[in-house]
Every structure is written in C-alpha cells, then in structure tokens.
Amino acid sequence: MTLNAPSSQNTYENLPELVELERLMETGHRFIRSSVVSTITSNHLKLPIYTLEMGSNRPSSPVLGLFGGVHGVERIGSQVILSFLATLLHRLTWDPMLHEQFEHIRLVFMPIINPGGMSQNTRCNPNGVDLMRNAPISAMDKVPFLIGGHRISRHLPWFRGRQGDEMEAEALALCQVVKERLMTQPFSISLDCHSGFGIKDRVWFPYARTFKPIPDLATAFQLQNLFFQSYPNHHFYIFEPQSQSYTTHGDLWDYLYDEGGDIAGKHRYLPLTLEMGSWTWVKKNPRQLFNFFSLFNPVKPHRHARILRRHIVLFEFLMSACRSHINWVSKDPTVNRLDEQKAIEMWYDHAN
C-alpha cells in the first residue's frame, strides 16, 4: 500500500487513507460491520469518521480497539492500521484459524479520527484544537510549557480548546466508541497509533497527567512481560507510562481510563498508545527536518514499507492477549501485589 503526502489542493481525493478505508470496507463487506459515528466539515467538505467492527458479537467477547489519525499530520498511524486491516481481510478469504479466532474476539477499528486535520496536513483539527489535549481533565503534576497543552490561542500548537467548551466532535466520537464498544465488555484493550517522539518505539499506558501509578499497574506489567517472553527478539519497544516521557493536560486516554474505572470489577479496560519513534527516520535522512510532514512520517519507500510491516507482530499479539486474557491476567492478590511492586521499582521509583 503506497499512500503519499497530500498536495496543496484540498479535495477528498487528497485523503488517500480515507479512499483506502472505503475501498477496504467495500471489498471486505462480508466481514465488516461499519458505521459513521460523526461527520466533520473541512473546507466545505463533509468528511465521515468511520468505525468498523469484525469478529464476535457475543456480550462476553473481549475487544481490541485500534485507533489512528488523532493528529492529522501523523498519517503513518492510520496507514499501519489500514495495512493490518487489509491483511486480515485477505487472510479471512483462506485462513480458517483466523475465522476461529474471530469467533472469540471482536476488533474495533477507528483508523481516521481526525479527517479534517489530515486533509489540511495539520496536527490539530479544523478548529485548531489538539484532540489529545481536549479532554476535560487537567494535569496533577507540572507539564512542559505549550507542549503539555494550553488555552492561550488556537493559532499555537497543542491548544486544548477554550475553558468550558464541550469536547470537539472528533474527541466525542472517539469517547462514544470506546464507552459503548470497549468498556461494556469484560476485557478490552485499545491501541492508539501515533508518531513523532524519540528514536525508540514506545507503548505507553496511562497516566499522562501524573506520575501516579494506575490501578491496573499489575496488568500492564504482566502484559509487558508476556510480550517480551513471547517475542524475545522484539526489544525495539519500550513499555512505560506516558508520564515517563512527558506529562500533559487533557489526555483522552487518561480521561477514558478513569471513566472505565467506574465499572471496574465487572469490566477491565487498558488503553495503550503506540508512539512510533520518527526521530530515527529524520536521523537517517536529515533533509526531512525541512518538511513538516516528514517529521512524523517515513518518506523513503523502503522505510515506509518497513514501518507498515514492523508492528504486525504487536497487533497480532494484542489480539491473542485479549482473547486469552484469563490465562495471563492474574487473579491472585499476592501475585498482583508483587507485580505492582516490581512495576513501581521499574517505572516510578527513579522518577520521584
């Protein structure tokens, strides 16, 4: 799949990710249940925000949600999800093992959350709001100036929106999907795909607004161990709470995680963020520093192809981990206390 950066002309056809998504929905209609959860207007164009479901409809089924395109300029996040979706649809035409897996798990896809920002090649949405700073929560610990979210002006990056305003339509659509399609299940994991920070790929879990550990810290620790034990040669990921890298106001996943905590006991929900380290791409091709788009996306065709295949293992691991969560999420209080203490020593003791 080759998807190029947009030209200066702003048309629907300049959203190749949206064109590809609709193509996949059409060719895979036997396996996909799709809906438009919101419609965004950008430069007089009405752009749909799609949600797709695949797999089991049973109320007891665990769910994996894959999200992308929260920041419009980080197109590679949407592209890796679309590439994975294309792989699944093709495998479903010949692979009975995948059909069997889908009898026990549901997948929810929301690949292009910010089509307006993507069409304009901006991080923010068409209203100038950074959606990942838009939740109605503020940081409990100090945040870096501007990058941590602010209310100064929509003309500056990382704008949270005005005090007291409702969340942006894109953020509301994301929250609706997570609350209705993930949090209602006994076990669910979401993975939100981004790019642009550091030279290592990171898998973040909450919190972003505080150095305080999450209540499900033992589960996050067990998931990390499960991955590295299962894939010992995939140590290019760093699992950590986002606050280890930086803190922010208004993080949507912090907000949703705490909302899900209200129903803890019957439902367990763990939001993750894949932050692809784009600094490596820039380091290998310093000319990308002079192009805003290329700061967040691999430009060279061989690097682009490498990123599209690099994270398939992680996606398939999360599918299997969701389906078999009863086999690795410990219910033993003693084990969980020990794992929580190990996690605190790994991720938090040195940060204070």
XYZ file of N, CA and C in Angstrom, residues 2-169:
504
model
N 0.741 2.059 -1.012
C 1.504 3.295 -1.114
C 0.554 4.473 -0.959
N 0.743 5.250 0.080
C -0.092 6.411 0.347
C 0.814 7.618 0.473
N 0.631 8.579 -0.369
C 1.525 9.724 -0.411
C 1.006 10.878 0.431
N 1.890 11.812 0.717
C 1.501 13.028 1.432
C 0.551 13.837 0.567
N -0.331 14.635 1.183
C -1.308 15.394 0.411
C -0.652 16.525 -0.366
N -1.254 16.886 -1.478
C -0.806 18.068 -2.207
C -1.453 19.290 -1.584
N -1.150 20.457 -2.096
C -1.716 21.681 -1.557
C -3.198 21.803 -1.867
N -3.653 21.095 -2.927
C -5.058 21.150 -3.278
C -5.842 20.281 -2.310
N -6.892 20.833 -1.718
C -7.606 20.145 -0.649
C -8.896 19.549 -1.192
N -8.843 18.279 -1.600
C -10.027 17.584 -2.076
C -10.125 16.263 -1.360
N -11.292 15.615 -1.488
C -11.468 14.303 -0.876
C -10.437 13.319 -1.400
N -10.091 13.443 -2.683
C -9.113 12.537 -3.271
C -7.726 12.733 -2.664
N -7.493 13.835 -2.018
C -6.213 14.056 -1.362
C -6.179 13.458 0.037
N -7.163 12.655 0.350
C -7.166 11.851 1.572
C -7.054 10.383 1.161
N -5.885 9.955 0.702
C -5.771 8.566 0.230
C -6.091 7.547 1.306
N -5.857 7.893 2.576
C -6.199 6.961 3.654
C -7.706 6.735 3.722
N -8.479 7.782 3.527
C -9.935 7.644 3.548
C -10.430 6.879 2.329
N -9.808 7.130 1.191
C -10.145 6.371 -0.012
C -9.837 4.889 0.193
N -8.673 4.600 0.778
C -8.289 3.209 1.040
C -9.233 2.557 2.041
N -9.622 3.283 3.080
C -10.538 2.736 4.063
C -11.869 2.353 3.417
N -12.405 3.228 2.601
C -13.685 2.930 1.958
C -13.537 1.775 0.956
N -12.390 1.671 0.320
C -12.151 0.537 -0.575
C -12.146 -0.767 0.206
N -11.474 -0.779 1.359
C -11.438 -1.981 2.184
C -12.827 -2.333 2.722
N -13.602 -1.317 3.087
C -14.954 -1.567 3.552
C -15.798 -2.224 2.463
N -15.575 -1.803 1.213
C -16.354 -2.370 0.108
C -15.906 -3.796 -0.215
N -14.593 -4.010 -0.326
C -14.115 -5.339 -0.696
C -14.286 -6.343 0.436
N -14.272 -5.863 1.678
C -14.404 -6.768 2.817
C -15.756 -6.718 3.486
N -16.792 -6.337 2.745
C -18.107 -6.102 3.352
C -18.677 -7.361 4.007
N -18.225 -8.546 3.587
C -18.736 -9.777 4.207
C -18.284 -9.906 5.659
N -17.152 -9.276 5.973
C -16.545 -9.477 7.286
C -16.628 -8.244 8.180
N -17.078 -7.114 7.632
C -17.001 -5.839 8.345
C -18.397 -5.309 8.625
N -18.585 -4.818 9.841
C -19.776 -4.053 10.206
C -19.316 -2.612 10.406
N -19.805 -1.711 9.577
C -19.296 -0.336 9.600
C -20.403 0.654 9.906
N -20.006 1.789 10.440
C -20.950 2.871 10.720
C -20.199 4.192 10.702
N -20.924 5.267 10.444
C -20.382 6.626 10.527
C -20.798 7.186 11.881
N -19.828 7.439 12.751
C -20.148 7.901 14.098
C -20.193 9.422 14.187
N -19.619 10.103 13.207
C -19.676 11.556 13.173
C -19.257 12.016 11.783
N -19.608 13.250 11.447
C -19.214 13.847 10.178
C -18.597 15.210 10.460
N -17.439 15.461 9.876
C -16.682 16.685 10.104
C -16.685 17.525 8.824
N -16.845 18.828 8.977
C -16.759 19.733 7.836
C -15.384 20.388 7.813
N -14.715 20.266 6.672
C -13.390 20.859 6.499
C -13.319 21.452 5.110
N -13.115 22.777 5.035
C -13.062 23.458 3.736
C -14.273 23.110 2.875
N -15.445 23.164 3.492
C -16.730 22.932 2.827
C -16.932 21.473 2.411
N -16.029 20.580 2.821
C -16.194 19.158 2.548
C -16.709 18.467 3.793
N -17.638 17.552 3.619
C -18.127 16.739 4.730
C -17.354 15.425 4.737
N -16.655 15.198 5.815
C -15.776 14.039 5.921
C -16.291 13.100 7.010
N -16.493 11.824 6.692
C -17.019 10.879 7.679
C -15.934 10.372 8.629
N -16.328 10.093 9.856
C -15.479 9.361 10.797
C -16.093 7.965 10.934
N -15.400 6.991 10.399
C -15.913 5.616 10.361
C -15.448 4.813 11.574
N -16.317 3.900 11.993
C -15.950 2.837 12.922
C -16.287 1.506 12.280
N -15.354 0.568 12.366
C -15.547 -0.757 11.807
C -15.460 -1.794 12.924
N -16.241 -2.848 12.803
C -16.162 -3.979 13.726
C -15.993 -5.256 12.936
N -15.232 -6.177 13.523
C -15.061 -7.510 12.954
C -15.091 -8.515 14.091
N -15.539 -9.715 13.786
C -15.478 -10.781 14.765
C -16.744 -10.962 15.562
N -16.593 -11.487 16.760
C -17.709 -11.945 17.579
C -18.637 -10.814 18.009
N -19.916 -11.146 18.079
C -20.921 -10.223 18.608
C -21.367 -10.606 20.010
N -20.766 -11.620 20.584
C -21.221 -12.100 21.884
C -20.907 -11.086 22.984
N -21.838 -10.912 23.927
C -21.608 -9.926 25.001
C -20.371 -10.216 25.837
N -19.956 -11.473 25.901
C -18.810 -11.823 26.744
C -17.476 -11.722 26.014
N -17.497 -11.358 24.744
C -16.261 -11.365 23.965
C -15.328 -10.227 24.361
N -14.039 -10.510 24.515
C -13.077 -9.418 24.720
C -12.919 -8.625 23.431
N -12.435 -7.385 23.562
C -12.354 -6.481 22.416
C -10.969 -5.845 22.352
N -10.443 -5.789 21.138
C -9.251 -4.989 20.856
C -9.670 -3.852 19.949
N -9.386 -2.620 20.366
C -9.672 -1.445 19.556
C -8.390 -0.860 18.985
N -8.377 -0.587 17.685
C -7.227 0.013 17.024
C -7.632 1.377 16.495
N -6.920 2.422 16.933
C -7.278 3.807 16.648
C -6.108 4.520 16.000
N -6.408 5.464 15.116
C -5.345 6.213 14.448
C -5.850 7.537 13.913
N -4.915 8.376 13.518
C -5.276 9.636 12.901
C -5.805 10.683 13.849
N -5.521 10.570 15.137
C -5.923 11.618 16.083
C -5.232 12.928 15.721
N -3.967 12.843 15.369
C -3.224 14.007 14.877
C -3.097 13.868 13.368
N -3.676 14.833 12.648
C -3.806 14.694 11.213
C -2.501 14.526 10.470
N -1.430 15.129 10.951
C -0.159 15.052 10.239
C 0.524 13.700 10.436
N 0.136 12.946 11.455
C 0.764 11.660 11.749
C 0.041 10.558 10.973
N 0.108 10.650 9.671
C -0.653 9.767 8.799
C -0.209 8.312 8.906
N 1.037 8.077 9.279
C 1.537 6.713 9.360
C 0.744 5.893 10.385
N 0.186 6.552 11.413
C -0.634 5.828 12.382
C -1.863 5.215 11.742
N -2.541 5.987 10.880
C -3.684 5.451 10.139
C -3.238 4.387 9.152
N -2.092 4.602 8.538
C -1.644 3.692 7.483
C -1.288 2.309 8.021
N -0.676 2.236 9.200
C -0.339 0.911 9.729
C -1.610 0.138 10.091
N -2.636 0.848 10.546
C -3.901 0.180 10.856
C -4.579 -0.304 9.581
N -4.609 0.535 8.549
C -5.216 0.132 7.286
C -4.462 -1.039 6.664
N -3.155 -1.051 6.774
C -2.364 -2.156 6.252
C -2.703 -3.453 6.987
N -2.835 -3.372 8.301
C -3.194 -4.553 9.093
C -4.605 -5.020 8.754
N -5.530 -4.081 8.583
C -6.896 -4.430 8.207
C -6.911 -5.144 6.855
N -6.129 -4.652 5.902
C -6.061 -5.302 4.591
C -5.540 -6.727 4.716
N -4.540 -6.928 5.568
C -4.003 -8.267 5.790
C -5.074 -9.191 6.366
N -5.804 -8.718 7.363
C -6.843 -9.541 7.974
C -7.920 -9.922 6.957
N -8.345 -8.965 6.155
C -9.404 -9.243 5.187
C -8.958 -10.276 4.168
N -7.699 -10.197 3.745
C -7.213 -11.193 2.791
C -7.112 -12.564 3.455
N -6.618 -12.604 4.681
C -6.492 -13.890 5.375
C -7.857 -14.541 5.607
N -8.867 -13.732 5.816
C -10.197 -14.291 6.053
C -10.744 -15.020 4.827
N -10.174 -14.797 3.662
C -10.630 -15.499 2.463
C -10.053 -16.907 2.362
N -9.033 -17.221 3.223
C -8.410 -18.541 3.087
C -7.996 -19.187 4.408
N -8.016 -18.433 5.515
C -7.405 -18.912 6.763
C -8.478 -19.294 7.788
N -8.771 -20.599 7.968
C -9.788 -20.999 8.948
C -9.380 -20.709 10.390
N -8.073 -20.649 10.671
C -7.625 -20.357 12.034
C -8.007 -18.933 12.439
N -7.954 -17.996 11.485
C -8.354 -16.629 11.800
C -9.861 -16.561 12.024
N -10.625 -17.297 11.231
C -12.070 -17.348 11.462
C -12.369 -17.882 12.869
N -11.631 -18.905 13.262
C -11.840 -19.474 14.596
C -11.501 -18.452 15.677
N -10.427 -17.693 15.476
C -10.063 -16.674 16.452
C -11.134 -15.601 16.551
N -11.696 -15.223 15.407
C -12.721 -14.178 15.393
C -14.043 -14.640 16.003
N -14.200 -15.928 16.234
C -15.385 -16.400 16.951
C -15.306 -16.071 18.434
N -14.107 -15.691 18.898
C -13.887 -15.479 20.327
C -13.432 -14.065 20.671
N -13.272 -13.214 19.685
C -12.780 -11.862 19.944
C -13.434 -10.902 18.959
N -13.581 -9.659 19.378
C -14.083 -8.607 18.497
C -12.998 -7.562 18.303
N -12.866 -7.098 17.076
C -11.965 -5.993 16.764
C -12.789 -4.767 16.402
N -12.375 -3.629 16.932
C -12.992 -2.348 16.606
C -11.912 -1.460 16.002
N -12.183 -0.925 14.821
C -11.228 -0.065 14.128
C -11.803 1.344 14.010
N -10.979 2.317 14.295
C -11.308 3.718 14.054
C -10.033 4.353 13.486
N -9.761 4.109 12.205
C -8.433 4.447 11.669
C -8.192 5.921 11.427
N -9.262 6.699 11.191
C -9.071 8.112 10.824
C -10.000 8.953 11.693
N -9.525 9.306 12.869
C -10.345 10.034 13.836
C -10.422 11.514 13.485
N -9.392 12.038 12.850
C -9.307 13.469 12.556
C -9.159 13.694 11.048
N -10.186 13.365 10.257
C -10.043 13.523 8.804
C -9.857 14.965 8.371
N -10.423 15.922 9.120
C -10.237 17.325 8.776
C -8.796 17.757 8.922
N -8.163 17.382 10.040
C -6.753 17.692 10.223
C -5.882 16.988 9.209
N -6.259 15.752 8.875
C -5.489 15.018 7.889
C -5.593 15.671 6.514
N -6.784 16.143 6.170
C -6.955 16.782 4.866
C -6.172 18.085 4.777
N -5.961 18.750 5.917
C -5.217 20.012 5.939
C -3.747 19.819 6.312
N -3.367 18.558 6.566
C -1.985 18.230 6.937
C -1.545 18.976 8.190
N -2.422 18.987 9.201
C -2.132 19.644 10.475
C -2.273 18.650 11.622
N -1.618 18.955 12.706
C -1.741 18.138 13.906
C -3.134 18.281 14.520
N -3.644 19.494 14.532
C -4.921 19.804 15.178
C -6.085 19.477 14.254
N -7.302 19.643 14.764
C -8.486 19.501 13.925
C -8.776 20.837 13.229
N -9.789 20.935 12.365
C -10.039 22.193 11.656
C -10.331 23.385 12.559
N -10.701 23.152 13.818
C -10.930 24.248 14.760
C -9.657 24.679 15.483
N -8.527 24.076 15.131
C -7.264 24.441 15.758
C -7.024 23.787 17.106
N -7.790 22.732 17.431
C -7.681 22.072 18.735
C -6.899 20.768 18.602
N -5.951 20.575 19.496
C -5.226 19.313 19.596
C -6.125 18.329 20.336
N -6.611 17.332 19.642
C -7.600 16.419 20.232
C -7.038 15.653 21.423
N -5.728 15.402 21.429
C -5.152 14.659 22.540
C -4.803 15.567 23.717
N -5.299 16.807 23.696
C -5.241 17.712 24.846
C -6.644 18.218 25.202
N -7.676 17.598 24.642
C -9.012 18.172 24.643
C -9.941 17.618 25.709
N -9.536 16.589 26.426
C -10.410 16.017 27.459
C -10.555 16.989 28.631
N -11.674 16.942 29.342
C -11.931 17.894 30.442
C -11.230 17.499 31.737
N -9.928 17.257 31.663
C -9.126 16.956 32.847
C -7.824 17.745 32.751
N -7.282 18.119 33.888
C -6.021 18.856 33.926
C -4.969 18.028 34.645
N -3.725 18.292 34.312
C -2.621 17.542 34.893
C -2.519 17.790 36.396
N -2.166 16.748 37.112
C -1.937 16.832 38.550
C -0.495 17.213 38.861
N 0.382 17.036 37.874
C 1.784 17.387 38.016
C 2.153 18.413 36.945
N 3.290 19.032 37.090
C 3.722 20.088 36.183
C 3.880 19.547 34.772
N 3.428 20.323 33.784
C 3.565 19.929 32.382
C 4.521 20.882 31.681
N 5.174 20.442 30.602
C 6.052 21.339 29.846
C 5.249 22.437 29.164
N 5.821 23.621 29.084
C 5.140 24.774 28.505
C 4.712 24.479 27.067
N 3.502 24.846 26.743
C 2.867 24.672 25.440
C 2.621 23.200 25.115
N 3.669 22.382 25.020
C 3.510 21.008 24.577
C 2.586 20.205 25.493
N 2.511 20.606 26.747
C 1.639 19.913 27.694
C 0.181 20.310 27.569
N -0.131 21.229 26.662
C -1.498 21.692 26.476
C -1.703 23.060 27.082
N -2.416 23.936 26.371
C -2.631 25.307 26.846
C -3.953 25.820 26.294
N -4.387 26.980 26.820
C -5.612 27.628 26.354
C -5.321 29.044 25.828
N -4.093 29.310 25.415
C -3.688 30.653 25.007
C -4.349 31.062 23.703
N -4.194 30.225 22.658
C -4.711 30.580 21.339
C -4.754 29.350 20.460
N -5.776 29.264 19.608
C -5.872 28.176 18.647
C -4.801 28.268 17.568
N -4.126 29.408 17.482
C -3.090 29.590 16.481
C -1.735 29.053 16.939
N -1.658 28.582 18.176
C -0.457 27.944 18.688
C -0.696 26.440 18.777
N 0.335 25.619 18.522
C 0.148 24.168 18.611
C -0.160 23.732 20.035
N -0.781 22.579 20.150
C -1.151 21.948 21.421
C -2.247 22.709 22.169
N -3.089 23.431 21.443
C -4.204 24.176 22.046
C -5.264 23.190 22.550
N -5.684 23.362 23.806
C -6.625 22.443 24.443
C -8.080 22.740 24.090
N -8.347 23.937 23.619
C -9.715 24.407 23.492
C -10.013 25.393 24.616
N -11.097 26.146 24.458
C -11.435 27.150 25.464
C -12.046 26.514 26.701
N -11.762 27.114 27.838
C -12.296 26.635 29.108
C -13.817 26.596 29.050
N -14.388 25.470 29.436
C -15.837 25.341 29.498
C -16.494 24.866 28.231
N -15.772 24.862 27.102
C -16.348 24.371 25.852
C -16.502 22.853 25.897
N -17.492 22.348 25.178
C -17.639 20.912 25.024
C -16.452 20.365 24.246
N -16.153 19.111 24.453
C -15.090 18.491 23.677
C -15.403 18.570 22.185
N -14.369 18.571 21.383
C -14.525 18.612 19.937
C -15.278 17.373 19.437
N -15.913 17.507 18.279
C -16.748 16.420 17.748
C -15.945 15.140 17.548
